Amino acid sequence: MSIDEGTEKLIKVIALKNAIEHGGKAQLDAVISKLMGSRPELRAKIKQIVADMSALVREVNSMTLEAQRALMADLAPEQGSKEKEKEKERHDASQPHLPPLEGAVGGQVVTRFPPEPNGYPHIGHAKAAIIDEEYARMYSGRLVLRFDDTNPLKERAEYYDAIREGLEWLGVKPDLEKNTSDDISLLHSYGRKLIEAGGAYVCTCSTDRIHDLRGKGLPCECRSESADILERTDKIFGGSYRQNEAIIRFKGDMSDPNTAMRDPTLFRIIEGNHPLLGDKVTLWPTYDFAAPIEDSHDGVTHAMRTKEYELRNELYFAILDRLQLRKPRLLEFSRLEFDGLPVSKRKITPLVQEGILSGWDDPRLPTLAALRRRGFVPQAIRRFVLSLGLTLADTKPPFETLEAFNRKIIDPLCMRLYFVPDPVEVKVLNVTPAKAVLKNHPVLDLGSRTVGVYDSVYISGKDAEGLKAGDVLRLMELYNIRISSTADLKSGSKSDPDSSESAYSPEKHEPREQKTASAPSVIVAEYAGNEVVQSMPKVQWVAKGDEVPFKVLVPKELYVGEEYNKNSLEVIQGFAESFISTLKRGTEIQLVRFGFCSIDSSNSAILTHR
Ligand code: ATP
Ligand code: MG
């Protein structure tokens, strides 16, 4: 070490602080700049000390977050307690803090979550469902799950099930489940009533003409009293019109500045096969008509929806007014999605249907099925949603915020295992074969595994890269080695440039032959004792003979701007301990110095997050 003890301690404290603030990984740059800020006289010596700093940062980064906190409390107790306070604040912030509901009476609040079964539920649906449920519980009220299934061309039985399953996984338990389609006769009768009361009419104009007149703010002939209203009404309810021949329109105001009031469509004819009603019904209400009536009819007191419906609120209340039905309160919140991870079905569905994604649970998607497969836990999603509160601003929170909530829950629970990407063999001389007992968790009693180490291990290509003769490093939980000679790492065993694959489907991408598996023995080292020295780089390893080829799928942004990102799935190949093949699909583990992963098959995992 070219630095004194005091400086070493300061660097450690800075690195620990930086690591703790960033989920366990300190950045060398950040540590250097902090150090130079507090000890400007070291600027002149930066070249001499950077290697030591890098070793200290690596050491800190090889520790678990808990171990980092413990060491921090040891080295700098005052920082430790500051950290604890911050942690407490963060924790408090993660507790439900939805504002009170206006006009809510204990025991009488009814909320509803009305998904359309036209796709898989996603993180945005989770937000809506969780808020609806939290309010129902907050006031000892009820939550209604209502499948808003009024378009036979879009709904599918598979999607009802997927939504139910997603909610169950999230822990959202509706008190009542129903379908808008259950009430189709009721909706028809309200439609007829509205026409009879002069609040709606049958329009037989073409779509283009309707669009054109709406733009100009002019009425069409169908609207006038003289049109044969009764005959047309009987005809549309009797099923005598075909698709696109007629619609029912609300009699609003064709010159209203709010275009949502310019005689919007209330019913249209759709000839399709509905998953629940088959082809019996062809006259289907729009969302604009069904939502207010259903909400009112279901006893909903507080109906929440995303902000883009705001201009339609006037119509919602106008329909209820004309039909003299009870009016729920309407509340808005912002849409939730992440940058680069769209929730829009327009962007997702084609990628699923064309097989570009492996399915609705492809780990690159923000669907609940994907988040689950990727290793997110429902409690993290709930805490995350509640931490956002009821904001109206459409900001896209960083995905890292959700990751942080998840990491905090899974970090103390999951098993640690070794995985070496781009493996490089290290042959250790002067060593007696050993049986290493590796703890499955540094703190919790999750058992251990015993691995026989003869004289060769694999380390990751990245760790091998900078090594030179004379370097000493620690093979974690095993022993120290001193490098005798290094290999020409450029020939063959460095990371494979084609390992980043654009499209992934389990069938298409069988695990490939490991180029690295046949790489010649490269690094020679010798046993260098067993004493744990803080400043020594500590690296994970896999014993030769115990290795299994393993790959980790790393999901990246699905969209860059408006374009599908062809590099949205990186595949990292390497060796893992054979123990990994015994783990069940869905087991969450931490691959030491790599990241948290969800086991996806006997030879692959998905990166949950670092
Ligand atoms: P999309 O079709 O783009 O997924 P949608 O609004 O048509 O969105 P629905 O199934 O009709 O999807 O939505 C059901 C409920 O979930 C509605 O109350 C809606 O406001 C809410 N919701 C949908 N997407 C989001 C989102 N991204 N953020 C918050 N709430 C959402
Ligand atoms: Mg919708």
XYZ file of C-alpha atoms and ligand atoms in Angstrom:
642
model
C 0.000 0.000 0.000
C 1.291 3.397 -0.906
C -1.070 5.128 1.481
C -1.068 5.496 5.233
C -3.595 3.897 7.519
C -5.574 7.069 8.081
C -6.044 7.636 4.347
C -6.955 4.002 3.839
C -9.649 4.273 6.462
C -10.979 7.493 4.941
C -11.151 5.882 1.482
C -12.979 2.915 2.930
C -15.507 5.094 4.678
C -16.115 7.111 1.504
C -16.452 3.937 -0.554
C -18.799 2.346 1.969
C -20.977 5.439 2.075
C -21.118 5.571 -1.708
C -21.875 1.849 -1.919
C -24.613 1.980 0.713
C -26.254 4.870 -1.090
C -26.197 2.976 -4.381
C -27.511 -0.415 -3.491
C -24.151 -1.913 -2.533
C -21.856 -0.837 -5.366
C -19.456 2.075 -5.036
C -18.141 3.877 -8.116
C -14.401 4.441 -8.213
C -14.827 7.858 -9.891
C -17.200 9.058 -7.218
C -14.879 7.868 -4.462
C -11.870 9.595 -6.040
C -13.694 12.870 -6.430
C -14.962 12.789 -2.822
C -11.478 12.010 -1.545
C -9.899 14.830 -3.560
C -12.561 17.156 -2.208
C -11.753 16.416 1.386
C -7.965 15.915 0.998
C -6.855 18.255 -1.829
C -3.175 17.640 -1.027
C -3.604 14.104 -2.407
C -4.277 15.397 -5.906
C -0.565 15.374 -6.684
C -0.314 11.729 -5.640
C -3.360 10.446 -7.452
C -1.339 8.290 -9.868
C 0.389 6.464 -7.015
C -2.720 5.796 -5.002
C -5.318 4.993 -7.628
C -4.493 1.287 -7.706
C -4.922 1.019 -3.938
C -8.164 2.940 -4.145
C -9.439 0.671 -6.825
C -8.587 -2.361 -4.667
C -10.402 -0.847 -1.699
C -13.474 -0.077 -3.805
C -13.450 -3.605 -5.164
C -13.208 -4.966 -1.672
C -16.167 -2.883 -0.536
C -18.156 -3.937 -3.594
C -17.544 -7.600 -2.873
C -19.360 -7.241 0.448
C -23.089 -7.563 0.925
C -25.025 -4.440 1.749
C -25.493 -5.653 5.295
C -21.800 -6.317 5.748
C -21.100 -2.837 4.338
C -23.449 -1.271 6.866
C -21.854 -3.259 9.692
C -18.342 -2.219 8.669
C -19.455 1.392 8.292
C -20.903 1.360 11.799
C -17.550 -0.008 12.957
C -15.282 2.417 11.109
C -17.416 5.536 11.407
C -20.105 5.123 14.037
C -21.413 8.672 13.478
C -21.906 7.958 9.744
C -23.492 4.634 10.626
C -26.169 6.258 12.717
C -26.784 8.955 10.087
C -27.227 6.127 7.629
C -29.674 4.427 9.986
C -31.715 7.603 10.260
C -31.824 7.948 6.499
C -32.807 4.314 6.236
C -35.605 4.888 8.724
C -36.842 7.858 6.706
C -36.724 5.778 3.563
C -38.602 3.048 5.350
C -41.262 5.445 6.579
C -41.565 6.836 3.088
C -42.240 3.337 1.868
C -45.256 2.938 4.106
C -48.698 3.705 2.723
C -49.240 7.390 2.622
C -52.233 7.921 0.416
C -54.074 11.114 1.303
C -57.540 10.807 2.851
C -60.401 10.373 0.389
C -62.737 13.296 0.138
C -66.240 12.465 1.284
C -65.299 9.011 2.516
C -67.434 7.497 5.261
C -66.024 4.528 7.170
C -67.668 1.255 6.151
C -69.318 2.795 3.085
C -66.522 3.319 0.594
C -66.760 1.277 -2.602
C -63.965 1.434 -5.196
C -63.578 -0.524 -8.387
C -60.845 -1.713 -10.683
C -62.178 -2.037 -14.248
C -59.588 -3.690 -16.530
C -60.424 -4.554 -20.108
C -59.510 -8.217 -20.719
C -57.633 -7.336 -23.902
C -54.088 -8.049 -22.726
C -51.927 -8.981 -19.793
C -51.937 -6.775 -16.698
C -48.928 -4.487 -16.332
C -47.311 -2.190 -13.784
C -49.850 0.563 -14.603
C -52.732 -1.763 -13.782
C -50.919 -2.672 -10.557
C -50.914 0.994 -9.615
C -54.643 1.396 -10.251
C -55.606 -1.860 -8.532
C -53.414 -1.230 -5.491
C -54.724 2.312 -4.989
C -58.321 1.108 -5.391
C -57.719 -1.644 -2.883
C -55.805 0.471 -0.363
C -58.662 2.959 -0.212
C -61.273 0.257 0.170
C -59.268 -1.179 3.095
C -58.467 2.223 4.605
C -62.200 2.859 5.058
C -63.272 -0.754 5.716
C -65.133 -0.596 2.425
C -65.336 -2.851 -0.623
C -63.391 -3.342 -3.826
C -65.167 -4.435 -6.993
C -63.208 -6.085 -9.802
C -65.182 -5.428 -12.970
C -63.979 -6.826 -16.266
C -64.769 -4.087 -18.724
C -65.470 -6.502 -21.547
C -67.531 -4.674 -24.134
C -65.510 -5.285 -27.277
C -65.850 -8.876 -28.525
C -63.073 -8.302 -31.071
C -60.502 -7.580 -28.381
C -61.435 -9.625 -25.323
C -60.094 -13.124 -24.826
C -60.727 -15.696 -22.120
C -56.956 -15.978 -21.621
C -56.802 -12.321 -20.575
C -59.505 -12.576 -17.900
C -57.434 -15.346 -16.335
C -54.189 -13.425 -16.673
C -55.709 -10.418 -14.910
C -57.121 -12.564 -12.103
C -53.771 -14.268 -11.701
C -51.877 -10.974 -11.697
C -54.117 -9.526 -9.005
C -53.856 -12.637 -6.901
C -50.083 -12.481 -7.123
C -50.146 -8.809 -6.122
C -52.267 -9.702 -3.110
C -55.186 -7.567 -4.312
C -58.364 -9.319 -3.160
C -61.598 -8.003 -4.640
C -64.746 -8.341 -2.554
C -66.804 -8.837 -5.686
C -65.905 -9.932 -9.207
C -68.199 -9.205 -12.138
C -68.229 -8.405 -15.849
C -69.753 -5.427 -17.607
C -71.094 -7.970 -20.107
C -73.187 -9.532 -17.290
C -75.235 -6.337 -17.392
C -75.699 -6.111 -21.136
C -79.529 -6.191 -20.894
C -79.480 -3.499 -18.234
C -77.221 -1.348 -20.394
C -79.486 -1.853 -23.394
C -82.501 -0.801 -21.372
C -80.745 2.354 -20.184
C -79.781 3.063 -23.787
C -83.384 2.813 -24.913
C -84.527 4.925 -21.982
C -82.052 7.625 -22.879
C -83.288 7.717 -26.486
C -86.894 7.842 -25.325
C -86.066 10.754 -23.029
C -84.524 12.632 -25.971
C -80.990 12.257 -24.661
C -79.649 10.069 -27.462
C -80.351 9.087 -31.068
C -79.562 6.525 -33.734
C -77.134 7.850 -36.330
C -76.643 6.157 -39.688
C -74.017 8.507 -41.124
C -70.687 7.138 -42.316
C -67.696 7.256 -39.974
C -66.034 9.854 -42.195
C -69.043 12.119 -42.179
C -69.397 11.856 -38.385
C -65.759 12.727 -38.001
C -66.013 15.611 -40.415
C -69.100 17.186 -38.834
C -67.670 16.715 -35.351
C -64.618 18.673 -36.427
C -66.802 21.427 -37.863
C -69.129 21.418 -34.853
C -72.227 20.738 -36.971
C -75.158 18.329 -36.370
C -76.327 15.741 -38.929
C -79.915 14.995 -40.039
C -80.179 11.906 -37.810
C -80.155 14.173 -34.765
C -83.269 16.166 -35.668
C -86.615 15.378 -34.099
C -88.173 14.612 -37.457
C -86.043 11.552 -38.112
C -87.949 8.361 -37.603
C -86.612 7.825 -34.137
C -88.884 5.055 -32.963
C -88.419 2.905 -36.011
C -84.672 3.302 -35.939
C -84.571 2.516 -32.229
C -86.476 -0.705 -32.666
C -84.276 -1.592 -35.585
C -80.991 -1.100 -33.743
C -82.106 -2.943 -30.602
C -83.735 -5.655 -32.705
C -80.470 -6.406 -34.468
C -81.521 -5.327 -37.957
C -78.529 -3.103 -38.658
C -75.161 -4.581 -39.573
C -71.766 -3.453 -38.351
C -70.955 0.161 -39.391
C -74.541 0.841 -40.522
C -75.659 2.612 -37.343
C -74.557 3.784 -33.905
C -76.275 5.337 -30.918
C -75.009 8.814 -30.048
C -75.426 10.955 -26.985
C -77.275 14.204 -27.655
C -74.686 16.611 -26.386
C -73.727 19.886 -27.996
C -72.109 19.736 -31.445
C -70.412 23.088 -30.868
C -69.163 22.363 -27.339
C -65.510 23.414 -26.951
C -65.064 20.087 -25.124
C -65.119 17.789 -28.141
C -65.933 14.826 -25.877
C -69.430 16.380 -25.639
C -69.998 16.583 -29.423
C -72.489 13.733 -29.566
C -70.134 10.900 -28.614
C -70.858 7.256 -29.455
C -72.701 5.287 -26.766
C -73.303 2.016 -28.624
C -71.815 0.463 -31.732
C -72.502 -2.782 -33.565
C -69.672 -5.273 -33.361
C -70.068 -8.627 -35.030
C -67.659 -10.827 -33.189
C -67.444 -13.755 -30.860
C -67.444 -12.602 -27.256
C -65.605 -14.979 -24.880
C -68.586 -15.064 -22.501
C -71.624 -14.234 -24.651
C -70.614 -15.672 -27.998
C -72.286 -13.973 -30.985
C -75.668 -13.486 -29.304
C -75.048 -9.795 -28.668
C -73.956 -7.391 -31.375
C -74.931 -4.002 -29.916
C -72.133 -3.089 -27.525
C -71.870 -0.035 -25.255
C -68.732 2.088 -25.355
C -66.635 2.695 -22.278
C -68.137 6.199 -22.084
C -71.629 4.771 -21.633
C -70.921 1.613 -19.647
C -68.551 3.117 -17.066
C -70.896 5.654 -15.407
C -73.863 3.294 -15.387
C -71.881 0.370 -14.048
C -70.160 2.493 -11.403
C -73.475 3.886 -10.263
C -75.178 0.522 -10.346
C -72.356 -1.249 -8.491
C -72.600 1.220 -5.605
C -69.175 2.721 -6.330
C -68.597 5.810 -4.206
C -65.118 6.748 -5.464
C -64.224 5.936 -9.053
C -60.570 6.453 -9.847
C -59.051 6.547 -13.283
C -56.063 7.896 -15.101
C -55.790 11.530 -15.949
C -56.291 11.247 -19.700
C -60.014 10.667 -19.098
C -60.363 14.102 -17.536
C -62.143 15.641 -20.541
C -64.664 12.817 -20.449
C -65.723 13.521 -16.862
C -68.364 15.945 -18.089
C -69.934 13.229 -20.239
C -69.798 10.722 -17.366
C -71.880 13.021 -15.180
C -74.174 14.150 -18.028
C -75.219 10.538 -18.722
C -75.988 9.924 -15.057
C -77.876 13.222 -14.859
C -80.124 12.428 -17.799
C -80.852 8.953 -16.459
C -81.288 10.316 -12.941
C -78.815 7.863 -11.495
C -76.651 8.304 -8.390
C -73.302 9.932 -9.104
C -70.042 8.526 -7.731
C -67.101 10.862 -7.136
C -64.472 10.790 -9.862
C -60.792 11.019 -8.991
C -57.751 11.066 -11.208
C -54.189 9.908 -10.927
C -51.257 9.870 -13.314
C -50.442 6.996 -15.630
C -47.486 4.963 -14.560
C -44.843 3.643 -16.868
C -41.085 3.531 -17.023
C -38.827 5.124 -19.566
C -38.037 2.619 -22.306
C -40.591 0.144 -20.935
C -43.919 1.092 -22.508
C -47.146 -0.398 -21.179
C -49.141 0.464 -24.266
C -50.703 -2.561 -25.928
C -50.067 -0.939 -29.285
C -46.341 -1.245 -28.612
C -46.281 -4.562 -26.780
C -48.864 -6.802 -28.433
C -47.268 -6.925 -31.910
C -43.884 -7.878 -30.414
C -45.539 -10.751 -28.549
C -47.636 -11.841 -31.514
C -44.759 -11.769 -33.991
C -42.638 -13.876 -31.637
C -40.014 -11.168 -31.181
C -40.625 -11.522 -27.471
C -40.874 -14.965 -25.894
C -44.400 -14.241 -24.580
C -46.294 -11.938 -22.247
C -43.847 -12.892 -19.514
C -40.740 -12.027 -21.513
C -38.444 -10.468 -18.907
C -38.158 -7.246 -20.922
C -41.835 -6.412 -20.429
C -43.458 -4.387 -17.647
C -46.265 -6.957 -17.335
C -46.856 -8.487 -13.914
C -46.106 -11.923 -15.369
C -42.718 -10.656 -16.566
C -41.851 -8.828 -13.353
C -42.723 -11.953 -11.440
C -40.635 -14.198 -13.685
C -37.793 -11.747 -13.399
C -37.745 -11.972 -9.603
C -39.727 -8.997 -8.364
C -41.836 -9.612 -5.281
C -45.368 -8.230 -4.959
C -44.618 -6.394 -1.705
C -41.987 -4.350 -3.539
C -44.515 -3.341 -6.198
C -47.027 -2.299 -3.568
C -44.502 -0.252 -1.608
C -43.276 1.337 -4.798
C -46.795 2.270 -5.935
C -47.657 3.715 -2.546
C -44.416 5.679 -2.451
C -45.558 7.473 -5.615
C -48.802 8.493 -3.946
C -51.590 10.131 -5.882
C -49.563 12.460 -8.058
C -51.143 13.919 -11.153
C -47.901 14.835 -12.892
C -47.032 12.329 -15.601
C -43.402 11.830 -14.619
C -41.887 8.486 -15.389
C -40.191 7.252 -12.228
C -36.846 5.539 -12.828
C -37.050 1.748 -12.909
C -34.235 1.813 -10.329
C -36.730 3.027 -7.721
C -38.720 -0.172 -8.087
C -35.450 -2.134 -8.036
C -34.439 -0.483 -4.766
C -37.707 -1.490 -3.083
C -37.250 -5.036 -4.334
C -33.590 -5.291 -3.362
C -34.385 -4.231 0.157
C -36.860 -7.067 0.546
C -34.933 -9.866 -1.169
C -31.364 -9.012 -0.121
C -31.707 -10.409 3.403
C -33.448 -13.563 2.168
C -31.697 -15.046 -0.796
C -28.905 -17.483 -1.168
C -25.469 -16.420 -2.425
C -23.829 -18.456 -5.177
C -20.799 -18.102 -7.404
C -21.021 -17.471 -11.140
C -18.077 -16.493 -13.338
C -18.884 -14.829 -16.656
C -16.331 -15.449 -19.443
C -14.453 -17.959 -17.287
C -10.680 -18.174 -17.227
C -8.925 -21.130 -15.637
C -6.460 -20.585 -12.819
C -4.159 -23.454 -11.898
C -2.904 -23.211 -8.339
C 0.457 -24.796 -7.507
C 1.631 -25.971 -4.067
C -1.855 -26.511 -2.784
C -3.413 -29.536 -1.162
C -6.843 -30.493 -2.465
C -9.464 -28.952 -0.222
C -13.110 -29.219 0.568
C -14.531 -25.725 0.714
C -17.602 -25.231 2.856
C -19.450 -22.286 1.355
C -22.118 -20.545 3.373
C -25.369 -20.023 1.531
C -25.881 -16.691 3.270
C -23.401 -14.496 5.124
C -25.746 -13.823 8.048
C -28.813 -16.034 7.935
C -28.634 -19.730 8.566
C -29.509 -20.950 5.092
C -27.141 -23.908 5.231
C -23.982 -24.434 3.243
C -22.606 -26.438 0.351
C -19.356 -28.322 0.143
C -17.258 -28.067 -2.963
C -14.171 -30.135 -3.678
C -11.289 -28.061 -5.004
C -8.436 -30.028 -6.487
C -6.046 -27.426 -7.831
C -7.854 -25.471 -10.504
C -10.623 -22.941 -10.372
C -12.306 -20.604 -12.828
C -12.503 -16.900 -12.223
C -14.319 -14.345 -14.335
C -12.679 -12.952 -17.443
C -13.050 -9.470 -16.046
C -11.216 -10.318 -12.817
C -8.528 -12.096 -14.793
C -8.010 -9.189 -17.158
C -5.765 -6.899 -15.177
C -3.750 -9.561 -13.380
C 0.032 -9.674 -13.541
C 2.687 -11.880 -11.987
C 3.093 -11.148 -8.288
C -0.510 -9.994 -7.709
C -2.148 -11.533 -4.692
C -5.859 -12.116 -4.506
C -8.306 -13.987 -2.369
C -10.598 -16.640 -3.750
C -13.613 -15.881 -1.599
C -14.149 -18.329 1.276
C -11.220 -20.436 0.007
C -7.628 -19.169 0.154
C -5.240 -16.586 -1.219
C -3.237 -17.037 -4.384
C -0.241 -15.266 -5.851
C -0.161 -15.025 -9.637
C 2.929 -16.639 -11.192
C 2.111 -16.162 -14.833
C -0.818 -14.858 -16.763
C -2.106 -15.930 -20.089
C -2.649 -14.186 -23.322
C -6.241 -13.349 -22.541
C -6.769 -11.813 -25.914
C -6.676 -15.160 -27.622
C -9.911 -16.876 -27.064
C -11.206 -16.471 -23.580
C -12.406 -12.919 -23.528
C -16.063 -12.090 -23.675
C -17.678 -13.264 -26.810
C -18.971 -10.408 -28.925
C -21.931 -12.408 -30.214
C -23.068 -13.220 -26.739
C -25.477 -10.333 -26.949
C -28.476 -11.758 -28.723
C -31.270 -9.659 -30.038
C -34.274 -11.901 -29.929
C -34.693 -14.540 -27.333
C -37.033 -17.422 -27.308
C -36.269 -20.478 -25.247
C -36.642 -22.821 -28.213
C -34.476 -20.835 -30.584
C -31.638 -20.303 -28.182
C -30.439 -23.542 -26.768
C -27.366 -23.071 -24.606
C -24.424 -22.860 -26.931
C -21.109 -24.598 -26.671
C -18.954 -22.599 -24.328
C -16.011 -21.369 -26.311
C -14.378 -20.613 -23.027
C -14.862 -24.139 -21.712
C -12.196 -25.421 -24.008
C -9.853 -22.476 -23.529
C -6.355 -23.630 -22.636
C -5.363 -23.447 -18.996
C -4.277 -19.898 -18.763
C -3.286 -18.448 -15.450
C -0.803 -20.127 -13.139
C -0.717 -19.141 -9.487
C 0.555 -20.452 -6.209
C -1.046 -20.889 -2.839
C -0.446 -17.779 -0.737
C -1.862 -18.592 2.671
C -5.280 -18.301 4.145
C -5.194 -15.102 6.125
C -7.989 -12.682 5.264
C -6.401 -9.356 4.424
C -8.876 -6.500 4.059
C -7.158 -4.779 1.180
C -6.749 -7.896 -0.951
C -9.089 -8.120 -3.964
C -11.608 -10.867 -3.314
C -13.051 -12.708 -6.249
C -15.673 -15.382 -6.692
C -14.674 -18.650 -8.346
C -15.982 -21.985 -9.515
C -13.974 -25.170 -8.920
C -12.847 -27.035 -12.021
C -14.910 -30.197 -12.109
C -17.820 -28.545 -10.345
C -18.645 -26.102 -13.124
C -21.817 -26.084 -15.200
C -22.320 -23.869 -18.237
C -24.772 -21.207 -17.203
C -26.247 -18.137 -18.810
C -27.859 -15.056 -17.408
C -30.394 -13.079 -19.429
C -30.032 -9.373 -18.836
C -33.147 -7.403 -19.830
C -32.495 -3.911 -21.176
C -34.801 -1.141 -22.379
C -37.366 -2.572 -24.801
C -37.794 0.660 -26.675
C -35.327 3.394 -27.460
C -37.488 6.358 -28.328
C -40.168 5.025 -30.658
C -38.035 2.131 -31.899
C -37.875 -1.449 -30.647
C -34.407 -1.961 -29.190
C -32.789 -4.867 -31.016
C -30.268 -5.213 -28.209
C -32.872 -5.395 -25.503
C -31.735 -8.773 -24.235
C -28.124 -9.475 -23.420
C -27.079 -13.044 -22.732
C -24.068 -13.465 -20.473
C -22.463 -16.887 -20.586
C -20.247 -18.394 -17.953
C -19.783 -21.143 -15.423
C -21.746 -21.590 -12.213
C -21.347 -24.023 -9.353
C -23.109 -27.302 -10.126
C -25.306 -26.710 -7.072
C -27.226 -24.151 -9.133
C -28.795 -26.893 -11.265
C -30.589 -28.254 -8.199
C -32.554 -25.036 -7.691
C -36.185 -24.808 -8.719
C -37.389 -22.386 -11.347
C -38.326 -19.089 -9.706
C -35.777 -19.368 -6.877
C -34.244 -15.991 -6.189
C -30.495 -15.982 -5.610
C -27.670 -13.526 -5.524
C -24.803 -14.321 -7.824
C -21.981 -12.832 -5.798
C -20.452 -9.688 -7.346
C -22.868 -10.013 -10.243
C -26.435 -9.393 -9.144
C -29.770 -10.754 -7.991
C -31.218 -13.339 -10.342
C -34.246 -15.513 -10.695
C -33.563 -19.101 -11.712
C -35.328 -19.666 -15.039
C -34.182 -23.173 -15.966
C -31.490 -25.634 -14.922
C -28.930 -23.699 -16.956
C -30.202 -20.135 -16.982
C -31.357 -17.274 -14.826
C -32.752 -13.812 -15.424
C -31.073 -10.805 -13.906
C -33.581 -9.232 -11.514
C -31.332 -6.236 -10.855
C -27.806 -5.641 -9.678
P -53.760 0.056 -22.037
O -54.803 -0.481 -23.003
O -52.811 0.999 -22.645
O -53.070 -1.017 -21.250
P -56.099 0.977 -20.632
O -56.343 2.206 -19.839
O -56.937 0.777 -21.848
O -54.542 0.916 -20.936
P -57.602 -0.804 -18.970
O -57.514 -2.258 -18.853
O -58.812 -0.228 -19.580
O -56.290 -0.324 -19.746
O -57.364 -0.111 -17.560
C -57.975 -0.537 -16.365
C -57.709 0.469 -15.271
O -56.315 0.607 -15.053
C -58.229 1.855 -15.635
O -58.819 2.415 -14.473
C -57.015 2.623 -16.030
O -57.159 3.987 -15.722
C -55.918 1.950 -15.200
N -54.643 1.997 -15.905
C -54.356 1.476 -17.119
N -53.093 1.752 -17.478
C -52.551 2.464 -16.449
C -51.266 3.053 -16.193
N -50.273 2.962 -17.068
N -51.074 3.701 -15.031
C -52.047 3.775 -14.121
N -53.270 3.252 -14.288
C -53.538 2.605 -15.430
Mg -59.130 0.597 -21.654
